[in-house]
Amino acid sequence: MQKYEGWEEFYSKPIEDKLDTFIKNGKIFDVIYAQQFERSYMEELFALADKVRVIAKTQQGMDFLGTILSDKKALLFFAQPSTRTFLSFQNACHTLGMKTSEIRDASTSSEVKGESPEDTIRTFSSYVDLIIIRHFNEGYAELASWTLNEHANRSVPVINGGSGKDQHPTQSLLDMYTFQRSFADIGGIDGKKIAMVGDLKRGRTVRSLCRLLSLYNDIELFFVSPPQLAMRNDILDFLSENGVKYTQTDDFEGVLQNADAVYSTRMQDEHDKNGESASVDYARFTLKESHLATMKEHAVILHPFPRRDEIEVAVDNNKRAAYWKQARNGMWVRIALILKLFGRDDVVHQSGLFKN
Ligand code: NCD
């Protein structure tokens, strides 16, 4: 997909060696990889999200929030299906007073007329101040960031809203925020046992989440999947190198009894080449109402959604089900992230509107 000299070389570099390029004036500017975040950044982000959601409870608060980025415009370029990520980003922008435009189908972009992705991206940047991208091509959001840094007069921040089978860094931020809120009274995220269940091989949410969880102390991970859909070695190696304990198993019921959190995921069969997932027995990883009695009292159940049959609908009414809150948390975290990218977080901190 790449035409510019230099991009191939840049893209092939280890991620750790190029994280600086996503930083401007000492701050995160583009959000491409979960590896960009430090624990302190997340803690600031979550504190800001907590403040914003309280401010947003009143009309006066909403009016105030709607002024903070009223000078900015965003483009949501979503070349893959999306409900929650799209709507939470769009409503995050609107809450902050940003105007948004959208391309929700790559076949309506001029790339189908033969335009290069680089020209398309530069065109986007002519009109807006922020570009949020979901793309089936794993390197697309990074190419956008690189192109705008190297070649465009206007360098605008790029946020990865899901890159193929690889990463979904903002989903992982909201997942971490949900964990933090869920475990607030029992010592926070440190020391928790977290089970990830389902298509771990192609699930970008779990892949990014492992990176963020590794920043906390004494986390223990349980990867529960059909053997064909096991977590890939790049993540397993990363966890080993960072001293994060993990176990790979298909003993779903055994893990449920020990876990502080269960993170369930859908089969990512859109990535099948020949319908190979059809033969995978996924049903035995369904979280059923009958399992709830075996789980810890304080355990929480997350799912990035969309859900098929991975969690019985009857589970929704149980206090451990956190996935509807999790989806809503996405909007607050994305508001906080956009504020930080534009350096307008202080406006919230200094507003005097926040009352505990
Ligand atoms: C996820 C995604 O797109 O990766 N959805 C989301 O953004 N909440 C998970 C999925 O599609 O299964």
Coordinates of C-alpha atoms and ligand atoms in Angstrom, one line a residue:
M1 CA 0.0 0.0 0.0
Q2 CA 3.0 2.2 0.6
K3 CA 4.6 4.4 -2.1
Y4 CA 6.8 6.8 -0.3
E5 CA 10.4 6.0 0.1
G6 CA 11.1 5.6 3.8
W7 CA 7.8 4.3 4.9
E8 CA 8.7 0.6 4.4
E9 CA 11.8 1.1 6.5
F10 CA 9.9 3.0 9.2
Y11 CA 7.1 0.4 9.4
S12 CA 9.5 -2.5 9.7
K13 CA 11.3 -1.0 12.7
P14 CA 10.5 -2.5 16.2
I15 CA 7.7 -0.5 17.7
E16 CA 9.8 0.3 20.8
D17 CA 12.3 2.1 18.6
K18 CA 9.8 4.5 17.0
L19 CA 7.5 5.4 19.9
D20 CA 9.1 8.9 20.0
T21 CA 7.7 9.7 16.6
F22 CA 4.2 9.6 18.0
I23 CA 5.2 12.3 20.6
K24 CA 5.2 16.1 20.0
N25 CA 6.3 18.7 22.5
G26 CA 6.9 16.0 25.1
K27 CA 3.3 14.7 24.8
I28 CA 1.5 11.8 23.1
F29 CA 0.3 13.2 19.8
D30 CA -0.7 10.2 17.7
V31 CA -2.3 7.1 19.3
I32 CA -1.2 4.1 17.3
Y33 CA 0.0 1.4 19.7
A34 CA -0.9 0.4 23.3
Q35 CA 2.9 0.4 24.0
Q36 CA 2.8 4.2 24.0
F37 CA 1.1 4.4 27.3
E38 CA 2.7 4.5 30.7
R39 CA 0.8 3.8 33.9
S40 CA 1.0 7.4 35.0
Y41 CA -0.6 8.6 31.7
M42 CA -3.4 6.1 32.2
E43 CA -4.0 7.2 35.8
E44 CA -4.1 10.9 34.8
L45 CA -6.5 10.0 31.9
F46 CA -8.8 8.0 34.2
A47 CA -8.9 10.8 36.8
L48 CA -9.8 13.3 34.0
A49 CA -12.5 10.9 32.7
D50 CA -13.9 10.7 36.3
K51 CA -14.0 14.5 36.5
V52 CA -15.6 15.0 33.1
R53 CA -18.4 12.5 33.8
V54 CA -19.4 14.4 36.9
I55 CA -19.2 17.8 35.2
A56 CA -21.4 16.4 32.4
K57 CA -24.3 15.7 34.8
T58 CA -25.5 19.3 34.6
Q59 CA -26.6 21.5 31.7
Q60 CA -24.1 24.1 32.9
G61 CA -21.4 21.4 32.9
M62 CA -22.3 20.2 29.4
D63 CA -22.4 23.8 28.1
F64 CA -18.9 24.3 29.5
L65 CA -17.5 21.0 28.0
G66 CA -19.0 22.0 24.7
T67 CA -16.8 25.1 24.5
I68 CA -13.4 23.4 25.2
L69 CA -12.7 22.2 21.6
S70 CA -15.3 24.2 19.7
D71 CA -12.4 25.4 17.4
K72 CA -11.6 21.9 16.3
K73 CA -13.0 19.4 13.7
A74 CA -12.5 15.6 13.6
L75 CA -12.9 13.1 10.8
L76 CA -13.9 9.5 11.6
F77 CA -12.7 7.3 8.9
F78 CA -14.0 3.8 9.6
A79 CA -13.3 1.3 6.9
Q80 CA -14.6 -1.6 9.0
P81 CA -17.9 -2.1 10.8
S82 CA -18.3 -0.3 14.1
T83 CA -21.1 0.7 16.5
R84 CA -19.5 1.5 19.9
T85 CA -16.1 2.8 18.9
F86 CA -17.6 5.0 16.2
L87 CA -20.5 6.3 18.4
S88 CA -18.4 6.8 21.5
F89 CA -15.7 8.7 19.6
Q90 CA -18.3 10.8 17.7
N91 CA -20.2 11.6 20.9
A92 CA -16.9 12.3 22.7
C93 CA -16.1 14.9 20.0
H94 CA -19.6 16.4 20.2
T95 CA -19.5 16.7 24.0
L96 CA -16.3 18.8 23.6
G97 CA -17.9 20.9 20.9
M98 CA -16.0 19.5 18.0
K99 CA -17.6 19.2 14.6
T100 CA -17.3 15.8 13.0
S101 CA -17.4 14.3 9.5
E102 CA -17.3 10.7 8.6
I103 CA -16.3 8.2 6.0
R104 CA -17.7 4.8 7.0
D105 CA -17.0 2.8 3.9
A106 CA -13.7 2.7 2.2
S107 CA -15.5 2.1 -1.1
T108 CA -16.8 5.7 -1.0
S109 CA -13.4 7.2 -0.7
S110 CA -11.3 8.1 -3.7
E111 CA -8.9 5.3 -3.0
V112 CA -11.2 3.2 -5.3
K113 CA -10.4 5.6 -8.1
G114 CA -6.8 4.8 -7.7
E115 CA -5.7 7.5 -5.2
S116 CA -2.9 6.4 -3.0
P117 CA -3.6 6.1 0.7
E118 CA -1.0 8.8 1.3
D119 CA -2.8 11.3 -0.9
T120 CA -6.1 10.4 0.7
I121 CA -4.7 11.0 4.1
R122 CA -3.2 14.3 3.2
T123 CA -6.6 15.3 1.8
F124 CA -8.2 14.4 5.1
S125 CA -5.7 16.6 7.0
S126 CA -6.6 19.6 4.8
Y127 CA -10.0 19.8 6.4
V128 CA -9.8 18.6 9.9
D129 CA -7.8 18.8 13.1
L130 CA -8.0 15.1 14.2
I131 CA -8.3 11.9 12.3
I132 CA -9.7 8.7 13.9
I133 CA -9.1 5.6 11.8
R134 CA -10.4 2.1 11.9
H135 CA -9.0 0.0 9.1
F136 CA -8.6 -3.7 8.1
N137 CA -5.0 -2.9 7.0
E138 CA -2.9 -3.2 10.2
G139 CA -0.5 -0.4 9.2
Y140 CA -3.0 2.1 7.9
A141 CA -3.3 4.3 11.0
E142 CA 0.5 4.3 11.4
L143 CA 0.9 5.2 7.7
A144 CA -1.4 8.1 8.2
S145 CA 0.6 9.3 11.2
W146 CA 3.9 8.9 9.2
T147 CA 2.6 10.6 6.1
L148 CA 1.3 13.6 8.0
N149 CA 4.6 13.9 10.0
E150 CA 6.8 13.5 6.9
H151 CA 4.9 15.2 4.1
A152 CA 2.0 17.3 5.1
N153 CA 2.0 21.0 6.0
R154 CA -0.7 20.3 8.5
S155 CA 0.3 17.6 11.0
V156 CA -2.9 16.5 12.8
P157 CA -3.1 13.8 15.4
V158 CA -4.2 10.3 14.3
I159 CA -6.0 7.9 16.6
N160 CA -6.0 4.2 15.8
G161 CA -9.6 3.0 16.4
G162 CA -8.8 -0.6 15.5
S163 CA -6.0 -1.9 13.2
G164 CA -6.8 -5.2 11.5
K165 CA -6.0 -8.2 13.7
D166 CA -3.3 -6.2 15.6
Q167 CA -4.3 -3.5 18.0
H168 CA -7.1 -1.5 19.5
P169 CA -5.4 0.8 21.9
T170 CA -8.3 3.0 22.9
Q171 CA -10.5 0.0 23.6
S172 CA -7.9 -1.2 26.0
L173 CA -7.8 2.2 27.7
L174 CA -11.5 1.9 28.4
D175 CA -11.1 -1.7 29.5
M176 CA -8.5 -0.6 32.0
Y177 CA -10.7 2.3 33.1
T178 CA -13.5 -0.3 33.7
F179 CA -11.2 -2.5 35.7
Q180 CA -10.0 0.4 37.8
R181 CA -13.5 1.5 38.6
S182 CA -14.6 -2.1 39.3
F183 CA -11.7 -2.8 41.6
A184 CA -11.6 0.6 43.3
D185 CA -12.7 -0.9 46.7
I186 CA -10.5 -4.0 46.5
G187 CA -7.0 -2.7 45.9
G188 CA -7.2 -1.6 42.3
I189 CA -5.9 -3.5 39.3
D190 CA -2.6 -4.7 40.9
G191 CA -2.6 -8.3 41.9
K192 CA -5.7 -9.3 40.0
K193 CA -6.2 -12.6 38.1
I194 CA -7.6 -11.8 34.7
A195 CA -9.0 -14.4 32.2
M196 CA -9.2 -13.6 28.5
V197 CA -11.5 -16.0 26.7
G198 CA -12.2 -16.7 23.0
D199 CA -10.4 -15.8 19.8
L200 CA -7.2 -14.6 21.3
K201 CA -5.3 -15.1 18.1
R202 CA -7.1 -12.5 16.1
G203 CA -8.7 -10.4 18.8
R204 CA -7.0 -7.0 18.7
T205 CA -8.7 -5.9 21.9
V206 CA -7.0 -8.7 24.0
R207 CA -3.7 -8.1 22.3
S208 CA -3.6 -4.4 23.3
L209 CA -5.0 -5.1 26.7
C210 CA -2.1 -7.5 27.6
R211 CA 0.3 -4.6 26.9
L212 CA -1.6 -2.3 29.3
L213 CA -2.1 -4.8 32.0
S214 CA 1.7 -5.5 32.0
L215 CA 2.2 -2.0 33.5
Y216 CA 0.5 -3.1 36.7
N217 CA 2.0 -5.2 39.5
D218 CA 1.5 -8.9 40.0
I219 CA -1.1 -9.4 37.3
E220 CA -1.8 -13.0 36.5
L221 CA -3.4 -13.8 33.1
F222 CA -5.3 -16.9 32.0
F223 CA -5.7 -17.4 28.3
V224 CA -8.7 -19.6 27.6
S225 CA -9.2 -20.5 23.9
P226 CA -9.7 -23.2 21.5
P227 CA -6.3 -24.5 20.5
Q228 CA -6.6 -23.1 16.9
L229 CA -7.2 -19.6 18.3
A230 CA -4.5 -19.3 21.0
M231 CA -2.8 -16.1 21.8
R232 CA 0.1 -15.4 19.4
N233 CA 3.7 -15.7 20.4
D234 CA 4.6 -12.0 20.1
I235 CA 2.3 -11.3 23.1
L236 CA 3.4 -14.4 25.0
D237 CA 7.1 -13.4 24.6
F238 CA 6.3 -9.9 25.6
L239 CA 4.7 -11.0 28.8
S240 CA 7.5 -13.4 29.6
E241 CA 10.1 -10.6 29.0
N242 CA 8.1 -8.4 31.3
G243 CA 7.7 -10.9 34.1
V244 CA 3.9 -11.2 33.7
K245 CA 2.6 -14.7 34.8
Y246 CA 0.3 -16.3 32.3
T247 CA -1.3 -19.7 31.8
Q248 CA -2.8 -21.1 28.6
T249 CA -5.7 -23.5 29.1
D250 CA -9.0 -24.6 27.8
D251 CA -10.4 -25.3 31.3
F252 CA -12.9 -22.6 31.2
E253 CA -14.9 -23.6 34.2
G254 CA -11.7 -24.0 36.4
V255 CA -10.5 -20.5 35.4
L256 CA -13.9 -19.0 36.1
Q257 CA -13.7 -20.0 39.8
N258 CA -10.3 -18.2 40.3
A259 CA -10.7 -15.1 38.2
D260 CA -11.2 -11.6 39.4
A261 CA -12.2 -10.6 35.9
V262 CA -13.4 -12.5 32.8
Y263 CA -12.9 -10.8 29.5
S264 CA -14.9 -12.6 26.9
T265 CA -14.5 -12.1 23.2
R266 CA -16.3 -13.0 19.9
M267 CA -14.9 -15.2 17.2
Q268 CA -13.2 -12.9 14.7
D269 CA -14.2 -15.0 11.7
E270 CA -14.2 -12.0 9.3
H271 CA -10.5 -12.8 9.1
D272 CA -11.1 -16.4 7.8
K273 CA -9.8 -17.1 4.4
N274 CA -11.7 -20.3 3.8
G275 CA -14.3 -20.5 6.6
E276 CA -11.9 -22.4 8.8
S277 CA -13.5 -21.2 12.0
A278 CA -16.7 -23.1 11.3
S279 CA -15.1 -26.3 12.7
V280 CA -13.9 -24.6 15.9
D281 CA -15.9 -25.6 19.0
Y282 CA -16.6 -22.1 20.5
A283 CA -19.8 -22.9 22.4
R284 CA -17.9 -24.5 25.3
F285 CA -16.6 -21.1 26.2
T286 CA -20.0 -19.5 26.6
L287 CA -20.5 -17.9 30.0
K288 CA -23.8 -19.1 31.3
E289 CA -26.0 -17.9 34.1
S290 CA -25.3 -21.2 35.8
H291 CA -21.6 -20.3 36.0
L292 CA -22.2 -17.2 38.1
A293 CA -22.6 -19.1 41.4
T294 CA -19.1 -20.6 40.9
M295 CA -17.4 -17.2 40.4
K296 CA -15.9 -15.0 43.0
E297 CA -18.3 -12.6 44.7
H298 CA -16.4 -9.5 43.4
A299 CA -15.5 -10.8 40.0
V300 CA -16.4 -8.7 36.9
I301 CA -17.3 -9.7 33.4
L302 CA -16.2 -7.6 30.5
H303 CA -16.7 -8.0 26.8
P304 CA -15.7 -5.4 24.1
F305 CA -18.8 -6.3 22.2
P306 CA -20.4 -7.0 19.8
R307 CA -21.5 -10.2 21.5
R308 CA -22.9 -13.3 19.8
D309 CA -23.4 -16.2 22.2
E310 CA -20.3 -15.8 24.3
I311 CA -22.3 -14.5 27.3
E312 CA -25.9 -15.6 27.9
V313 CA -28.3 -12.6 28.0
A314 CA -29.5 -13.9 31.4
V315 CA -26.1 -12.9 32.8
D316 CA -26.8 -9.2 32.0
N317 CA -28.8 -8.7 35.2
N318 CA -26.1 -10.0 37.5
K319 CA -24.1 -7.4 39.3
R320 CA -20.9 -8.9 38.0
A321 CA -21.8 -8.0 34.4
A322 CA -19.8 -4.8 33.6
Y323 CA -20.0 -4.8 29.8
W324 CA -22.7 -2.2 29.4
K325 CA -20.9 0.1 31.8
Q326 CA -17.7 -0.7 29.9
A327 CA -19.2 0.5 26.6
R328 CA -20.3 3.8 28.2
N329 CA -16.9 4.2 29.8
G330 CA -15.6 4.3 26.3
M331 CA -17.1 7.7 25.7
W332 CA -15.6 9.2 28.9
V333 CA -12.2 7.8 28.3
R334 CA -12.2 9.0 24.7
I335 CA -13.3 12.5 25.8
A336 CA -10.3 12.5 28.3
L337 CA -7.9 11.2 25.6
I338 CA -8.9 13.9 23.1
L339 CA -8.6 16.6 25.8
K340 CA -5.1 15.4 26.6
L341 CA -4.0 15.1 22.9
F342 CA -5.0 18.8 22.4
G343 CA -3.5 19.8 25.7
R344 CA -6.9 21.1 26.9
D345 CA -7.1 18.9 30.0
D346 CA -6.1 21.8 32.2
V347 CA -9.2 23.7 31.1
V348 CA -11.2 21.0 32.9
H349 CA -8.9 20.9 36.0
Q350 CA -9.1 24.7 36.4
S351 CA -12.8 25.0 35.7
G352 CA -14.0 24.9 39.3
L353 CA -17.0 23.0 38.0
F354 CA -15.9 19.8 39.5
K355 CA -17.4 18.9 42.9
N356 CA -16.7 15.6 44.5
Ligands
NCD1 C1 -14.0 -4.9 18.9 C2 -13.2 -4.7 17.7 O1 -13.7 -4.0 16.8 O2 -12.1 -5.1 17.7 N1 -15.2 -4.2 19.0 C3 -15.1 -2.9 19.6 O3 -14.4 -2.0 19.1 N2 -15.8 -2.7 20.7 C4 -14.3 -6.4 19.2 C5 -14.9 -7.2 18.1 O4 -15.3 -6.7 17.0 O5 -15.1 -8.4 18.4

